[in-house]
Tab-separated table of C-alpha atoms and ligand atoms in Angstrom:
chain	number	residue	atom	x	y	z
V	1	UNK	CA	-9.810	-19.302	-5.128
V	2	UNK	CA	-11.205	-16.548	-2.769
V	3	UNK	CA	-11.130	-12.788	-3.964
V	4	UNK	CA	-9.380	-12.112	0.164
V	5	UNK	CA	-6.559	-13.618	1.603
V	6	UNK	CA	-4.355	-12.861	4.809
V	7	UNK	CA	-1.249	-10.775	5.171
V	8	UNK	CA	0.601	-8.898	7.418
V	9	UNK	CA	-0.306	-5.109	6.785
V	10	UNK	CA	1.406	-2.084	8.403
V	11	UNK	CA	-0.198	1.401	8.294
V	12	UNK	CA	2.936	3.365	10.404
V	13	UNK	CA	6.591	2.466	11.135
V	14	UNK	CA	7.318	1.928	14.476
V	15	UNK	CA	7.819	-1.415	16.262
V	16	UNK	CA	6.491	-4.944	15.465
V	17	UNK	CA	3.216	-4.106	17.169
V	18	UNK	CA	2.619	-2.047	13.916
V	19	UNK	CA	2.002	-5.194	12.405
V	20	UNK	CA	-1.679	-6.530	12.297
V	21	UNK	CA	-2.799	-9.922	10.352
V	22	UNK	CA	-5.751	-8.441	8.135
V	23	UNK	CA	-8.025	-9.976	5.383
V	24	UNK	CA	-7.119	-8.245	2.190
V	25	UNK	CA	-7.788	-8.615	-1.794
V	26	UNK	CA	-6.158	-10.913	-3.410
V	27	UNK	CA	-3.984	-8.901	-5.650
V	28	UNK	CA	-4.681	-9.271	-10.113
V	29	UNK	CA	-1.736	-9.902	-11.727
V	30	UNK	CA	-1.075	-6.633	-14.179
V	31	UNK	CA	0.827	-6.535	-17.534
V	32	UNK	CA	3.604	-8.492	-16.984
V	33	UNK	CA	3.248	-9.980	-13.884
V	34	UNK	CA	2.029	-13.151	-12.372
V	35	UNK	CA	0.065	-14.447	-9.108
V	36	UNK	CA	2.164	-16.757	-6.904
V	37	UNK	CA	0.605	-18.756	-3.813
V	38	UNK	CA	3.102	-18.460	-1.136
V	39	UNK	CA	4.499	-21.576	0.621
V	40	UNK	CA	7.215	-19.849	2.610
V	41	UNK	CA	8.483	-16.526	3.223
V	42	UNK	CA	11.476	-15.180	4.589
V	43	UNK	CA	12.523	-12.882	7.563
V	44	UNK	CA	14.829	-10.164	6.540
V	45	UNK	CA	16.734	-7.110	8.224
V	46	UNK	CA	15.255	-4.995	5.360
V	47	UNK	CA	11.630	-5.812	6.807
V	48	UNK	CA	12.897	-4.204	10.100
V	49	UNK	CA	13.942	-1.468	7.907
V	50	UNK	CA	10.963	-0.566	6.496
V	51	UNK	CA	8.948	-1.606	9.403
V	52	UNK	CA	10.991	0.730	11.900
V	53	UNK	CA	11.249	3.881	9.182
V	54	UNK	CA	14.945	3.376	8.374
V	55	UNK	CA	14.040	2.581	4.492
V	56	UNK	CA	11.197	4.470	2.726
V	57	UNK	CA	7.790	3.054	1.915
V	58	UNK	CA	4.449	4.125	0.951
V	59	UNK	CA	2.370	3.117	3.321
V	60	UNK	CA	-0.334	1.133	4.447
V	61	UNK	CA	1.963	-2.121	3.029
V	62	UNK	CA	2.057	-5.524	2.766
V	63	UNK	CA	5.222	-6.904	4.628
V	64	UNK	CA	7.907	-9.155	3.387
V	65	UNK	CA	10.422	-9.056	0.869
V	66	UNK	CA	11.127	-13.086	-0.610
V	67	UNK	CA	9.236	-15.916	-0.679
V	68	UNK	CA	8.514	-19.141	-3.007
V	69	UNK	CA	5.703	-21.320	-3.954
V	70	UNK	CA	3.890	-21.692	-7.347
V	71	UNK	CA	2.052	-19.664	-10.120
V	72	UNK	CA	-1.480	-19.462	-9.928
V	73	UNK	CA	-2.240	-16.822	-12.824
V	74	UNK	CA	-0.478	-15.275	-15.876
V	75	UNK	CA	-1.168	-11.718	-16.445
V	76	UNK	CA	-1.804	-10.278	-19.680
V	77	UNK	CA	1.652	-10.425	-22.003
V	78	UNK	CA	3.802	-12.091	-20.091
V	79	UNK	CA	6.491	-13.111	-22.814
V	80	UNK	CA	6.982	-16.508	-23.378
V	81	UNK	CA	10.392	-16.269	-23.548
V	82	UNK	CA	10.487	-16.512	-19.878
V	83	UNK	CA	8.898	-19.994	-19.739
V	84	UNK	CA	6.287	-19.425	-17.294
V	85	UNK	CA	3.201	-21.799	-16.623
V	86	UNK	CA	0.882	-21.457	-13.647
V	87	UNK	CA	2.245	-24.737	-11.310
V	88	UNK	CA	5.741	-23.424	-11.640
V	89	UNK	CA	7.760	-23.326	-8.595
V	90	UNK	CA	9.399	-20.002	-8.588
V	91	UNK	CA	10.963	-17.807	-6.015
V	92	UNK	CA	10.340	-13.877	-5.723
V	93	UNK	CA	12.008	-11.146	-4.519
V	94	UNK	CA	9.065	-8.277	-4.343
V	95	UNK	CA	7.872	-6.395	-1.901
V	96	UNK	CA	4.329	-7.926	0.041
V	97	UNK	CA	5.634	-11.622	0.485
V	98	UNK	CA	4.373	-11.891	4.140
V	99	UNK	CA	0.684	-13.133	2.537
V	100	UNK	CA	-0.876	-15.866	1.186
V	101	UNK	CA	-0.582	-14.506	-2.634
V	102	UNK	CA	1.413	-12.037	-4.331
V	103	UNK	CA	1.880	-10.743	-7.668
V	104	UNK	CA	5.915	-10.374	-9.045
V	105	UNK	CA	6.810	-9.230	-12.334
V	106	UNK	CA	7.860	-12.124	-14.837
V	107	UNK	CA	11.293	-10.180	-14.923
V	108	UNK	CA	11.811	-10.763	-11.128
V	109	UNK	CA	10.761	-14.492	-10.958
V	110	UNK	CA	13.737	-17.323	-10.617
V	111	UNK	CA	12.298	-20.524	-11.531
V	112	UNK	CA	13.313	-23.260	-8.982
V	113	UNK	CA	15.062	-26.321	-10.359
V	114	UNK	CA	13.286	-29.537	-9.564
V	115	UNK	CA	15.280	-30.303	-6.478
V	116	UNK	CA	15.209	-27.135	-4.702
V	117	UNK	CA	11.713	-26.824	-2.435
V	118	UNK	CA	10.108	-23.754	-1.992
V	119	UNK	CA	11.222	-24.063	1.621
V	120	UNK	CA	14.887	-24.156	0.422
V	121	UNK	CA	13.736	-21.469	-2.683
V	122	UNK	CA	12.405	-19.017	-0.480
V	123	UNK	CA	15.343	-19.271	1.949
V	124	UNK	CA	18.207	-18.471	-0.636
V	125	UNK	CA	16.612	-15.888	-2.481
V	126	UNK	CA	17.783	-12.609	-0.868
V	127	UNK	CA	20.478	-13.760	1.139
V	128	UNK	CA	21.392	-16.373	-1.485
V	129	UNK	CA	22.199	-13.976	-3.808
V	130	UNK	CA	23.053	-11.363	-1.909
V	131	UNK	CA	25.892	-13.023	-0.566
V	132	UNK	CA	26.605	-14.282	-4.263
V	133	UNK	CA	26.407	-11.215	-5.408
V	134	UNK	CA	29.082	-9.901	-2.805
V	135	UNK	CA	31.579	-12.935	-3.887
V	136	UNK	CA	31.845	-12.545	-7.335
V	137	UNK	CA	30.591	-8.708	-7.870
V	138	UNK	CA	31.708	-6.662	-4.494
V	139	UNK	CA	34.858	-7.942	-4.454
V	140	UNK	CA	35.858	-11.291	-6.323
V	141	UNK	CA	37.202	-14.231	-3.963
V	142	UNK	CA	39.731	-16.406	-4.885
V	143	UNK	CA	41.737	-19.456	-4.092
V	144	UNK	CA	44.564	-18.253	-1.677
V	145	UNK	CA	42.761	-15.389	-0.271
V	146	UNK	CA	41.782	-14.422	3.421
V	147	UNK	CA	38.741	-13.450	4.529
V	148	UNK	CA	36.551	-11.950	7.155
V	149	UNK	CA	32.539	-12.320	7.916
V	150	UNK	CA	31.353	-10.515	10.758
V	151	UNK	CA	28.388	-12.206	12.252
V	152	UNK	CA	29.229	-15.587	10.680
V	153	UNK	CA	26.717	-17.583	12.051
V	154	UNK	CA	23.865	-15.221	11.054
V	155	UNK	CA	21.613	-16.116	7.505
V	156	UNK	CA	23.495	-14.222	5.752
V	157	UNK	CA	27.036	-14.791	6.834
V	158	UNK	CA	26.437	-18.595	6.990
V	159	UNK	CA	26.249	-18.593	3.112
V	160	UNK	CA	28.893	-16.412	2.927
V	161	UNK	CA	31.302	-18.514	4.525
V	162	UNK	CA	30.513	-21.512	2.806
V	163	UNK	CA	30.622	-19.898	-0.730
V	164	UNK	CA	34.244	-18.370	0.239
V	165	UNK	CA	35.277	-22.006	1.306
V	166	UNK	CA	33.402	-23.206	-2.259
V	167	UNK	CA	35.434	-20.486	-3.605
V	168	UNK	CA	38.936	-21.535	-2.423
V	169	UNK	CA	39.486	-19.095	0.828
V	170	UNK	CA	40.731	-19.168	4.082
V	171	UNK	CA	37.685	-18.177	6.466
V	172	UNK	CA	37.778	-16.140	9.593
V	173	UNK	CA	34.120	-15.502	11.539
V	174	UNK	CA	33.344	-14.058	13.993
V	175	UNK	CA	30.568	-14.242	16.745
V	176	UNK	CA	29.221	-13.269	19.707
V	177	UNK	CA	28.363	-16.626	21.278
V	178	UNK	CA	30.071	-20.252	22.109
V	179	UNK	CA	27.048	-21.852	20.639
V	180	UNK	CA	27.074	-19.503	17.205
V	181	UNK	CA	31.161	-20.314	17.245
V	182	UNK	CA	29.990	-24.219	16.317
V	183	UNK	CA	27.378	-23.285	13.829
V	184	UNK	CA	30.152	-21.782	12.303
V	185	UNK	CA	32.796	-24.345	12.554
V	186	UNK	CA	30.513	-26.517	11.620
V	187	UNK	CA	29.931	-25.237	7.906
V	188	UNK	CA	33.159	-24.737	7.211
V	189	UNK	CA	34.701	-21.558	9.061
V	190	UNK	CA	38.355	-22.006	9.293
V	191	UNK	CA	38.850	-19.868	12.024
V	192	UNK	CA	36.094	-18.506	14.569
V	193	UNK	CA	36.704	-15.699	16.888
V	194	UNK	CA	33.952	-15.477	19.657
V	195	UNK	CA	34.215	-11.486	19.800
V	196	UNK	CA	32.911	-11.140	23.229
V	197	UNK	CA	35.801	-12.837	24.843
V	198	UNK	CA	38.939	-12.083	22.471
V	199	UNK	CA	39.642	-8.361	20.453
V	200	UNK	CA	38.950	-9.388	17.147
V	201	UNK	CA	42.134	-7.521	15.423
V	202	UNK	CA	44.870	-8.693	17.159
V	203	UNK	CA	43.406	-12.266	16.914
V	204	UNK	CA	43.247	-10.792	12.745
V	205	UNK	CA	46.571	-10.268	12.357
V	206	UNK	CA	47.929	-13.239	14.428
V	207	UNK	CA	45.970	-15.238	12.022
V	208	UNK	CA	47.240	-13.457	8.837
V	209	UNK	CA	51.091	-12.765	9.879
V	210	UNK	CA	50.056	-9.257	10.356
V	211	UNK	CA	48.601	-8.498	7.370
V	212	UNK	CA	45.373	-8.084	7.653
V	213	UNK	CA	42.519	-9.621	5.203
V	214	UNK	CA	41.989	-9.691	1.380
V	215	UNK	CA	38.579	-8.874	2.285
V	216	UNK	CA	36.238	-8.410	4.790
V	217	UNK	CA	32.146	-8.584	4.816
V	218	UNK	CA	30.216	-7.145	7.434
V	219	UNK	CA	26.630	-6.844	7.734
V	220	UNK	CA	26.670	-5.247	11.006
V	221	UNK	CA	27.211	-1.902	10.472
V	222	UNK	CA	27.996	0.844	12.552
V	223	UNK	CA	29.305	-1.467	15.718
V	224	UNK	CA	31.713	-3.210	13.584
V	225	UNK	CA	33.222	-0.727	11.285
V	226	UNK	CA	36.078	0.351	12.854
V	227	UNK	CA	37.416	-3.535	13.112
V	228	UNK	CA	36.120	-3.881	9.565
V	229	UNK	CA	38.374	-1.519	8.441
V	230	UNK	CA	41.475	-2.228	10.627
V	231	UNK	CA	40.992	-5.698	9.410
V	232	UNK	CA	41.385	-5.396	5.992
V	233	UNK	CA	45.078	-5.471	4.401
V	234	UNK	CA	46.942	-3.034	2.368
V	235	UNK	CA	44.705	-2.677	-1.080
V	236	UNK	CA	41.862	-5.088	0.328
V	237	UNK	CA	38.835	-4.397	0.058
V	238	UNK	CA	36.002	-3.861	3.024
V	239	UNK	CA	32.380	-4.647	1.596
V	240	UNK	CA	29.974	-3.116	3.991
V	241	UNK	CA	26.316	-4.849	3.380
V	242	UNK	CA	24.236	-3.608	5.926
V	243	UNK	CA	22.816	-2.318	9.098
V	244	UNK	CA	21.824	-4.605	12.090
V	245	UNK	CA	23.895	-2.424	14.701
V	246	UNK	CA	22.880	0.494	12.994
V	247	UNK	CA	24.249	2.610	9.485
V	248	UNK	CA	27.890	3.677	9.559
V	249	UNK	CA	28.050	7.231	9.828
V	250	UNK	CA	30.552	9.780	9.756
V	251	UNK	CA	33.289	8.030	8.040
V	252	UNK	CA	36.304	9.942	6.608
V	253	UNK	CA	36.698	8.503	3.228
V	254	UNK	CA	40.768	10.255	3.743
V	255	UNK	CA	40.925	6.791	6.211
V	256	UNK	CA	40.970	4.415	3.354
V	257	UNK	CA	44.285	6.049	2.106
V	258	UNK	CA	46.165	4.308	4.671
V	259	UNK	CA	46.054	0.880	3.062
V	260	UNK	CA	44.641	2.111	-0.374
V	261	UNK	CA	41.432	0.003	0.890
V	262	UNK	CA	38.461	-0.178	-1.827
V	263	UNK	CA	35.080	0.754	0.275
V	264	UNK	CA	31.702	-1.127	-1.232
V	265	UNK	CA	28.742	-0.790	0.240
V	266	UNK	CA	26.294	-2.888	-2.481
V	267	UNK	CA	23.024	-3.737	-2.244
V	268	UNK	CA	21.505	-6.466	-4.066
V	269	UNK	CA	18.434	-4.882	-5.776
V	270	UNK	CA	21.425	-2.985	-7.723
V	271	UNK	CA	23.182	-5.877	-8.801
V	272	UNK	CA	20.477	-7.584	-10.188
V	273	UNK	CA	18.585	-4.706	-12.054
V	274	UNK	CA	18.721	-6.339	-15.338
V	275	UNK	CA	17.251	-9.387	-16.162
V	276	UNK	CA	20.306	-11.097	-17.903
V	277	UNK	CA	22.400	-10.657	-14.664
V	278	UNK	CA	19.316	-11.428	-12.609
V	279	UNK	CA	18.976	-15.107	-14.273
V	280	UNK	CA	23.142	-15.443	-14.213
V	281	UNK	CA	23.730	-14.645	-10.867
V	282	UNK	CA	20.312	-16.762	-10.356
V	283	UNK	CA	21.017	-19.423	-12.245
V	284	UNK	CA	24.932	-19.716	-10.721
V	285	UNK	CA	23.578	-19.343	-6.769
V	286	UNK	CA	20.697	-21.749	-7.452
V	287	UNK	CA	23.382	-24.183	-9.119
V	288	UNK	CA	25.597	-24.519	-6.141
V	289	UNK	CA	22.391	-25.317	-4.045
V	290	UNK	CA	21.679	-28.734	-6.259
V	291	UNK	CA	25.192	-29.224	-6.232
V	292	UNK	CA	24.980	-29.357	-2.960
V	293	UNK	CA	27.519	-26.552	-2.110
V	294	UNK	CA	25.465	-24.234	-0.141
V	295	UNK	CA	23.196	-25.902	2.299
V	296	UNK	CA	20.789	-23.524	4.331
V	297	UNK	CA	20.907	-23.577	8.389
V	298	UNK	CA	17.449	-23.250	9.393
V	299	UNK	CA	17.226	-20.736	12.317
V	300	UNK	CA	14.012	-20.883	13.100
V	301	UNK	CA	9.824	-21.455	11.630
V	302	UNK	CA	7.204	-18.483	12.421
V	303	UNK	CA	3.505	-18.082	11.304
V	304	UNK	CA	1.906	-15.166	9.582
V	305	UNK	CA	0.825	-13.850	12.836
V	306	UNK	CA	4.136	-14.142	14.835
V	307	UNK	CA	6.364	-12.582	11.982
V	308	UNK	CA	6.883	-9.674	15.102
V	309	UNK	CA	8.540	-12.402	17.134
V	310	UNK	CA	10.662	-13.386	13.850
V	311	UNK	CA	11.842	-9.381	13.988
V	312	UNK	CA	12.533	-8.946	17.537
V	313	UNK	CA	14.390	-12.664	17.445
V	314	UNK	CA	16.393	-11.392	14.365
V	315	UNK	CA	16.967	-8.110	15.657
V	316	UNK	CA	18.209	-9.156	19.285
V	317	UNK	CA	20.638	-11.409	18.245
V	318	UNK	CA	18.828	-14.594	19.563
V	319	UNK	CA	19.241	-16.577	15.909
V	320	UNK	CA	21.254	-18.451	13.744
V	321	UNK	CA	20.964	-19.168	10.177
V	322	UNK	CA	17.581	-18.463	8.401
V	323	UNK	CA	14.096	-17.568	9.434
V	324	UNK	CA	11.386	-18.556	7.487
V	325	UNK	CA	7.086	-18.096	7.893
V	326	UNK	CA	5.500	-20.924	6.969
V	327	UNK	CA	2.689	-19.382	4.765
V	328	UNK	CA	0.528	-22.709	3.670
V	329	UNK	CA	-0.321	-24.675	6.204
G	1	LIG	N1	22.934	-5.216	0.978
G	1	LIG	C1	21.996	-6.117	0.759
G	1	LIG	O1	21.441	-6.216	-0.329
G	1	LIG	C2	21.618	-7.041	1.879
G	1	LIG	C3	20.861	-8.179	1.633
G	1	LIG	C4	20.610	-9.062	2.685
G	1	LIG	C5	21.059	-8.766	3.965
G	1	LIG	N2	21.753	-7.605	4.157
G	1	LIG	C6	22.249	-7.246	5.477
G	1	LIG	O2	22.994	-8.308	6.019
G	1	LIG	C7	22.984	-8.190	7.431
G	1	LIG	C8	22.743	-9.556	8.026
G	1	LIG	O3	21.417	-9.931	7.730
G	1	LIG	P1	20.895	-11.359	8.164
G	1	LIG	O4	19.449	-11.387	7.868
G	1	LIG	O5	21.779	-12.388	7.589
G	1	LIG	O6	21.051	-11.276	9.744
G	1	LIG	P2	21.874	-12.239	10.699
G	1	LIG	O7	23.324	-12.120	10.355
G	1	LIG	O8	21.248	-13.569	10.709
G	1	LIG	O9	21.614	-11.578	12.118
G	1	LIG	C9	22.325	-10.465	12.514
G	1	LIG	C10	23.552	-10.857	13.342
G	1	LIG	O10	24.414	-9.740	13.393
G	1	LIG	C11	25.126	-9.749	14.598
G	1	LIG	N3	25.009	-8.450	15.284
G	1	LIG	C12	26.050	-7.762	15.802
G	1	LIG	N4	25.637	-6.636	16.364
G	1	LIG	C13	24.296	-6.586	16.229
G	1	LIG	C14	23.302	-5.666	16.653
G	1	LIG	N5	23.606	-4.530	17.319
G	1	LIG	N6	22.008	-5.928	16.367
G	1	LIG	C15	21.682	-7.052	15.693
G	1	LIG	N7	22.582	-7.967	15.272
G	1	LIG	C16	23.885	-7.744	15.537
G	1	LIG	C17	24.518	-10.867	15.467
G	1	LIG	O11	25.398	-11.976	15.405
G	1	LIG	P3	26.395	-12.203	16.645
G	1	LIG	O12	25.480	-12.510	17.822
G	1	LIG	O13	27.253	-13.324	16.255
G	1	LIG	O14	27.105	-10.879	16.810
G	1	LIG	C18	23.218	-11.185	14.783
G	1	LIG	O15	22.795	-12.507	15.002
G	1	LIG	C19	21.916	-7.159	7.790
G	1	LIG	O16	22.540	-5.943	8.119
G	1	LIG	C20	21.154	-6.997	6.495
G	1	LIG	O17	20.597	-5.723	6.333
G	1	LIG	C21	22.037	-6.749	3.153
């Protein structure tokens, strides 16, 4: 193995020319951690986030956030109660992914079942559970219920729907496009409202005899927020996950009093904090993969070098489904 390998390294926020492919050390595993040689990584909004200054970071930084492939080195103490070998085929979800070799903490490793690839591993891993985490932690879905995803064709929201369908729900999406609108349909959305040609809460309520939605999930922010919330029925709940149009601001939290709405706004590293519910929720997500309950739309395959293009794609609404960089060639 050679002591350098190549990631993408930023040394100031700004836009996805801050990026640069450099040769860098390999990274030693520390106490507790081990080495993993990355097969795939994948393209997040959080990577914008840091990238663009949004989210914190000490800079200069490796980018990337998940990614899968297989142990090459234990560091010192890693317990054995965790089962790890080098040749395991784990995912990660550490910062630095966006190289050929990273090192994760044993407590932050998910060990990939037999039938799920690293290409499959490395897709589900942040949005996987994220979205998990949303169904069965930000507000619980259940059979008979109606709900919303905002940019259902999206990595995210794609899982999301078909979890809520897995979960016994009625499904409304929405998108922006006629081609996103049979991505949708076509894992399962019930109901798909192409936003740019019909006002998404009337078309709500005609759908749900005016009452709105047991819950609604919305990654978009900002531009969605005030149809996220007129969505949502009387005691629903709106679970607000992120920021691709931008962070809601100035929100009067005297509005939710209207419909005695519950307000989330999770995020995953919090959910999964723990190692216990870090292997349950794991173990759960990665179950309904080899089940074959949640099957991953492939958006879209970048390199190291074009992970820039991945961003701006992501960012401008251009994709569907999941982006991955292909890290071993
Ligand atoms: N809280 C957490 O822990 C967590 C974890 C993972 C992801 N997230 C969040 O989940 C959201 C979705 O992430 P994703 O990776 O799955 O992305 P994505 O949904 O695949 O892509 C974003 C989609 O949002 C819609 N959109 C609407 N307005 C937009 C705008 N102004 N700019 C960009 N996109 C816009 C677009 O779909 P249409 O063209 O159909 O409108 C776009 O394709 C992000 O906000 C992300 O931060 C949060």
């Amino acid at each position: 193995m050679s002591d350098t390998m190549r990631g993408v390294v930023f040394h100031t926020t700004g836009d996805a020319s801050v990026f640069q492919v450099e040769n860098v050390a390999v990274p030693s595993p520390k106490e507790g951690e081990v080495l993993l040689e990355l097969d795939f990584a994948g393209v997040n909004f959080v990577d914008i986030y840091l990238r663009s200054g949004l989210y914190p970071i000490n800079l200069p930084a490796i980018a990337g956030r998940e990614g899968a492939g297989k142990i090459v080195k234990l560091g010192p103490n890693v317990p054995a109660s965790f089962d790890l070998h080098v040749g395991d085929k784990i995912a990660v979800f550490v910062q630095g992914t966006l190289a050929e070799y990273v090192c994760a903490p044993a407590d932050k490793v998910l060990k990939l079942p037999a039938r799920v690839s690293t290409k499959i591993g490395s897709a589900v891993m942040l949005q996987g559970l994220t979205a998990w985490t949303l169904v069965r932690d930000a507000h619980r879905v259940e059979k008979g219920q109606i709900v919303l995803v905002q940019a259902a064709a999206g990595g995210t929201g794609s899982l999301l729907i078909q979890m809520c369908k897995y979960l016994g729900a009625t499904v409304i999406g929405t998108v922006s496009t006629i081609q996103k609108a049979k991505v949708a349909k076509d894992i399962g959305c019930d109901h798909v409202i192409i936003y740019t040609e019909i006002d998404v809460i009337p078309e709500v309520m005609r759908l749900t005899e005016d009452k709105g939605c047991h819950a609604v999930f919305s990654g978009v922010g900002q531009s969605t927020f005030a149809v996220d919330l007129a969505s949502v029925r009387r005691k629903g709940t709106l679970v607000t996950f992120g920021n691709s149009s931008g962070p809601v601001e100035n929100f009067r939290v005297l509005d939710l009093s209207k419909k005695n709405v519950k307000l989330v706004r999770p995020t995953l590293a919090n959910y999964i904090a723990q190692r216990e519910e870090f292997e349950v929720v794991g173990r759960e997500m990665l179950d309904l993969v080899v089940k074959g309950k949640l099957k991953v739309e492939f958006g879209g395959e970048y390199t190291l070098e074009s992970v820039g293009q991945a961003q701006d794609d992501l960012a401008s609404k251009k994709t569907t489904g999941k982006l991955l960089v292909k890290i071993k060639v």
